[in-house]
Amino acid sequence: MRLSSAARAVLIALALLAGSSAARADEGQVTLVIFKAGWFVGGSAGQGVLTFHDQTYALTAGGLDGGLVFGGSQTTLQGKVKNIHRAEDITGVYAAAGVGVTLGTGVRGIVLTNPNGAVLELSGKQLGLMANVDLSGLAISLKQ
């Protein structure tokens, strides 16, 4: 089956448009401060900022942890959010499984993805007394 040159041009244009959407995905800088506490079931709450296209957006974060969670900690994470087209793409629920022990100061690194396709790559310090083997969910939203 032969395609006319006009049909071929339309298909090429559609392919370029479809590819350009992914190419326009961008990244931003994220800082989060999260407080976590638990006794078997844990919870976390925090806040942070997203810097994206020279704009700063306030963030709120919170979630639940289930499994073996004992203690309390404060974690300060910094890094990137990738694959976003607009600031609102960072919002959503990020799920993770974790194992860790912190006595005093510890180091934490994490990579999470939300249903919008945003990818968080964060690392930082964790302070406190915390032992966990858990499944956790972290919901991030833009502060209004």
PDB file of C-alpha atoms in Angstrom, residues 5-130:
ATOM      1  CA  SER A   5       2.968  12.473  -0.298  1.00  0.00           C
ATOM      2  CA  ALA A   6       0.242  14.533   1.425  1.00  0.00           C
ATOM      3  CA  ALA A   7      -0.754  11.589   3.653  1.00  0.00           C
ATOM      4  CA  ARG A   8       2.909  10.913   4.390  1.00  0.00           C
ATOM      5  CA  ALA A   9       3.411  14.584   5.361  1.00  0.00           C
ATOM      6  CA  VAL A  10       0.404  14.454   7.708  1.00  0.00           C
ATOM      7  CA  LEU A  11       1.714  11.291   9.388  1.00  0.00           C
ATOM      8  CA  ILE A  12       5.151  12.837   9.860  1.00  0.00           C
ATOM      9  CA  ALA A  13       3.604  16.013  11.310  1.00  0.00           C
ATOM     10  CA  LEU A  14       1.481  13.962  13.743  1.00  0.00           C
ATOM     11  CA  ALA A  15       4.514  11.955  14.821  1.00  0.00           C
ATOM     12  CA  LEU A  16       6.490  15.135  15.452  1.00  0.00           C
ATOM     13  CA  LEU A  17       3.641  16.633  17.469  1.00  0.00           C
ATOM     14  CA  ALA A  18       3.276  13.489  19.555  1.00  0.00           C
ATOM     15  CA  GLY A  19       7.020  13.393  20.218  1.00  0.00           C
ATOM     16  CA  SER A  20       7.246  17.089  21.045  1.00  0.00           C
ATOM     17  CA  SER A  21       4.860  16.703  23.990  1.00  0.00           C
ATOM     18  CA  ALA A  22       7.297  14.367  25.741  1.00  0.00           C
ATOM     19  CA  ALA A  23      10.217  16.533  24.718  1.00  0.00           C
ATOM     20  CA  ARG A  24       8.656  19.530  26.466  1.00  0.00           C
ATOM     21  CA  ALA A  25       8.621  17.729  29.816  1.00  0.00           C
ATOM     22  CA  ASP A  26      10.820  19.635  32.210  1.00  0.00           C
ATOM     23  CA  GLU A  27      12.240  19.391  35.708  1.00  0.00           C
ATOM     24  CA  GLY A  28      12.213  21.487  38.837  1.00  0.00           C
ATOM     25  CA  GLN A  29      13.953  21.664  42.194  1.00  0.00           C
ATOM     26  CA  VAL A  30      12.209  20.350  45.329  1.00  0.00           C
ATOM     27  CA  THR A  31      12.874  20.721  49.054  1.00  0.00           C
ATOM     28  CA  LEU A  32      10.687  18.866  51.576  1.00  0.00           C
ATOM     29  CA  VAL A  33      10.800  18.771  55.375  1.00  0.00           C
ATOM     30  CA  ILE A  34       8.826  15.779  56.652  1.00  0.00           C
ATOM     31  CA  PHE A  35       8.020  14.821  60.246  1.00  0.00           C
ATOM     32  CA  LYS A  36       7.239  11.134  60.793  1.00  0.00           C
ATOM     33  CA  ALA A  37       6.092   9.311  63.917  1.00  0.00           C
ATOM     34  CA  GLY A  38       4.580   5.946  64.600  1.00  0.00           C
ATOM     35  CA  TRP A  39       3.935   2.958  66.755  1.00  0.00           C
ATOM     36  CA  PHE A  40       3.125   0.111  64.306  1.00  0.00           C
ATOM     37  CA  VAL A  41       1.092   2.535  62.200  1.00  0.00           C
ATOM     38  CA  GLY A  42       2.775   5.814  61.423  1.00  0.00           C
ATOM     39  CA  GLY A  43       1.959   9.124  59.936  1.00  0.00           C
ATOM     40  CA  SER A  44       3.909  11.890  58.296  1.00  0.00           C
ATOM     41  CA  ALA A  45       3.303  15.555  57.652  1.00  0.00           C
ATOM     42  CA  GLY A  46       5.428  18.287  56.210  1.00  0.00           C
ATOM     43  CA  GLN A  47       5.900  21.128  53.830  1.00  0.00           C
ATOM     44  CA  GLY A  48       8.302  22.269  51.178  1.00  0.00           C
ATOM     45  CA  VAL A  49       8.852  24.222  48.003  1.00  0.00           C
ATOM     46  CA  LEU A  50       8.998  23.528  44.298  1.00  0.00           C
ATOM     47  CA  THR A  51      11.026  25.844  42.068  1.00  0.00           C
ATOM     48  CA  PHE A  52       9.865  25.488  38.462  1.00  0.00           C
ATOM     49  CA  HIS A  53      10.418  27.938  35.576  1.00  0.00           C
ATOM     50  CA  ASP A  54      11.719  30.659  37.934  1.00  0.00           C
ATOM     51  CA  GLN A  55       8.551  30.444  40.078  1.00  0.00           C
ATOM     52  CA  THR A  56       8.383  29.152  43.653  1.00  0.00           C
ATOM     53  CA  TYR A  57       5.396  27.081  44.772  1.00  0.00           C
ATOM     54  CA  ALA A  58       4.640  26.102  48.381  1.00  0.00           C
ATOM     55  CA  LEU A  59       3.970  22.393  48.937  1.00  0.00           C
ATOM     56  CA  THR A  60       2.253  20.376  51.636  1.00  0.00           C
ATOM     57  CA  ALA A  61       2.966  16.696  52.207  1.00  0.00           C
ATOM     58  CA  GLY A  62       1.430  14.016  54.375  1.00  0.00           C
ATOM     59  CA  GLY A  63       0.811  10.335  54.482  1.00  0.00           C
ATOM     60  CA  LEU A  64       0.373   7.068  56.323  1.00  0.00           C
ATOM     61  CA  ASP A  65       2.819   4.239  56.973  1.00  0.00           C
ATOM     62  CA  GLY A  66       1.792   0.669  57.711  1.00  0.00           C
ATOM     63  CA  GLY A  67       4.024  -2.152  58.889  1.00  0.00           C
ATOM     64  CA  LEU A  68       6.604  -2.048  61.654  1.00  0.00           C
ATOM     65  CA  VAL A  69       7.103   1.630  62.471  1.00  0.00           C
ATOM     66  CA  PHE A  70       8.611   2.764  65.781  1.00  0.00           C
ATOM     67  CA  GLY A  71       9.801   6.206  66.792  1.00  0.00           C
ATOM     68  CA  GLY A  72       9.894   9.649  65.311  1.00  0.00           C
ATOM     69  CA  SER A  73      12.063  11.575  62.895  1.00  0.00           C
ATOM     70  CA  GLN A  74      12.494  14.727  60.873  1.00  0.00           C
ATOM     71  CA  THR A  75      13.739  14.307  57.323  1.00  0.00           C
ATOM     72  CA  THR A  76      14.947  17.124  55.093  1.00  0.00           C
ATOM     73  CA  LEU A  77      15.057  16.089  51.446  1.00  0.00           C
ATOM     74  CA  GLN A  78      16.299  18.003  48.412  1.00  0.00           C
ATOM     75  CA  GLY A  79      16.485  17.088  44.771  1.00  0.00           C
ATOM     76  CA  LYS A  80      14.649  17.133  41.484  1.00  0.00           C
ATOM     77  CA  VAL A  81      11.219  16.439  40.149  1.00  0.00           C
ATOM     78  CA  LYS A  82      11.423  15.269  36.540  1.00  0.00           C
ATOM     79  CA  ASN A  83       8.931  14.733  33.741  1.00  0.00           C
ATOM     80  CA  ILE A  84       6.550  17.594  34.567  1.00  0.00           C
ATOM     81  CA  HIS A  85       4.924  19.997  32.153  1.00  0.00           C
ATOM     82  CA  ARG A  86       3.440  22.342  34.766  1.00  0.00           C
ATOM     83  CA  ALA A  87       3.780  22.813  38.522  1.00  0.00           C
ATOM     84  CA  GLU A  88       0.506  20.973  39.218  1.00  0.00           C
ATOM     85  CA  ASP A  89       2.009  17.741  37.851  1.00  0.00           C
ATOM     86  CA  ILE A  90       3.912  17.281  41.132  1.00  0.00           C
ATOM     87  CA  THR A  91       0.627  16.779  43.005  1.00  0.00           C
ATOM     88  CA  GLY A  92      -0.509  13.254  43.733  1.00  0.00           C
ATOM     89  CA  VAL A  93       0.136  10.207  45.840  1.00  0.00           C
ATOM     90  CA  TYR A  94       3.577   8.637  45.800  1.00  0.00           C
ATOM     91  CA  ALA A  95       3.904   5.074  47.151  1.00  0.00           C
ATOM     92  CA  ALA A  96       7.049   3.486  48.553  1.00  0.00           C
ATOM     93  CA  ALA A  97       8.310   0.506  50.490  1.00  0.00           C
ATOM     94  CA  GLY A  98      11.019   1.211  53.008  1.00  0.00           C
ATOM     95  CA  VAL A  99      13.396  -0.357  55.474  1.00  0.00           C
ATOM     96  CA  GLY A 100      15.566   1.708  57.738  1.00  0.00           C
ATOM     97  CA  VAL A 101      16.960   2.514  61.138  1.00  0.00           C
ATOM     98  CA  THR A 102      17.944   5.975  62.300  1.00  0.00           C
ATOM     99  CA  LEU A 103      19.657   6.579  65.623  1.00  0.00           C
ATOM    100  CA  GLY A 104      20.531  10.261  65.749  1.00  0.00           C
ATOM    101  CA  THR A 105      21.449  11.259  62.197  1.00  0.00           C
ATOM    102  CA  GLY A 106      21.005   9.169  59.083  1.00  0.00           C
ATOM    103  CA  VAL A 107      21.094   9.619  55.334  1.00  0.00           C
ATOM    104  CA  ARG A 108      18.064   8.996  53.158  1.00  0.00           C
ATOM    105  CA  GLY A 109      17.611   8.746  49.398  1.00  0.00           C
ATOM    106  CA  ILE A 110      14.413   7.977  47.559  1.00  0.00           C
ATOM    107  CA  VAL A 111      12.976   7.854  44.030  1.00  0.00           C
ATOM    108  CA  LEU A 112       9.180   8.058  43.727  1.00  0.00           C
ATOM    109  CA  THR A 113       6.677   8.336  40.869  1.00  0.00           C
ATOM    110  CA  ASN A 114       3.092   9.622  40.949  1.00  0.00           C
ATOM    111  CA  PRO A 115       0.197   8.836  38.577  1.00  0.00           C
ATOM    112  CA  ASN A 116       0.951  12.028  36.573  1.00  0.00           C
ATOM    113  CA  GLY A 117       4.341  10.559  35.637  1.00  0.00           C
ATOM    114  CA  ALA A 118       6.301  12.981  37.827  1.00  0.00           C
ATOM    115  CA  VAL A 119       9.490  11.411  39.172  1.00  0.00           C
ATOM    116  CA  LEU A 120      10.948  12.653  42.480  1.00  0.00           C
ATOM    117  CA  GLU A 121      14.661  12.014  43.043  1.00  0.00           C
ATOM    118  CA  LEU A 122      15.402  13.198  46.585  1.00  0.00           C
ATOM    119  CA  SER A 123      18.114  12.757  49.181  1.00  0.00           C
ATOM    120  CA  GLY A 124      18.925  14.292  52.522  1.00  0.00           C
ATOM    121  CA  LYS A 125      19.299  13.879  56.274  1.00  0.00           C
ATOM    122  CA  GLN A 126      17.021  12.144  58.734  1.00  0.00           C
ATOM    123  CA  LEU A 127      17.206  13.064  62.435  1.00  0.00           C
ATOM    124  CA  GLY A 128      15.608  11.136  65.277  1.00  0.00           C
ATOM    125  CA  LEU A 129      15.018   7.645  66.543  1.00  0.00           C
ATOM    126  CA  MET A 130      13.163   5.589  63.934  1.00  0.00           C
TER     127      MET A 130
END
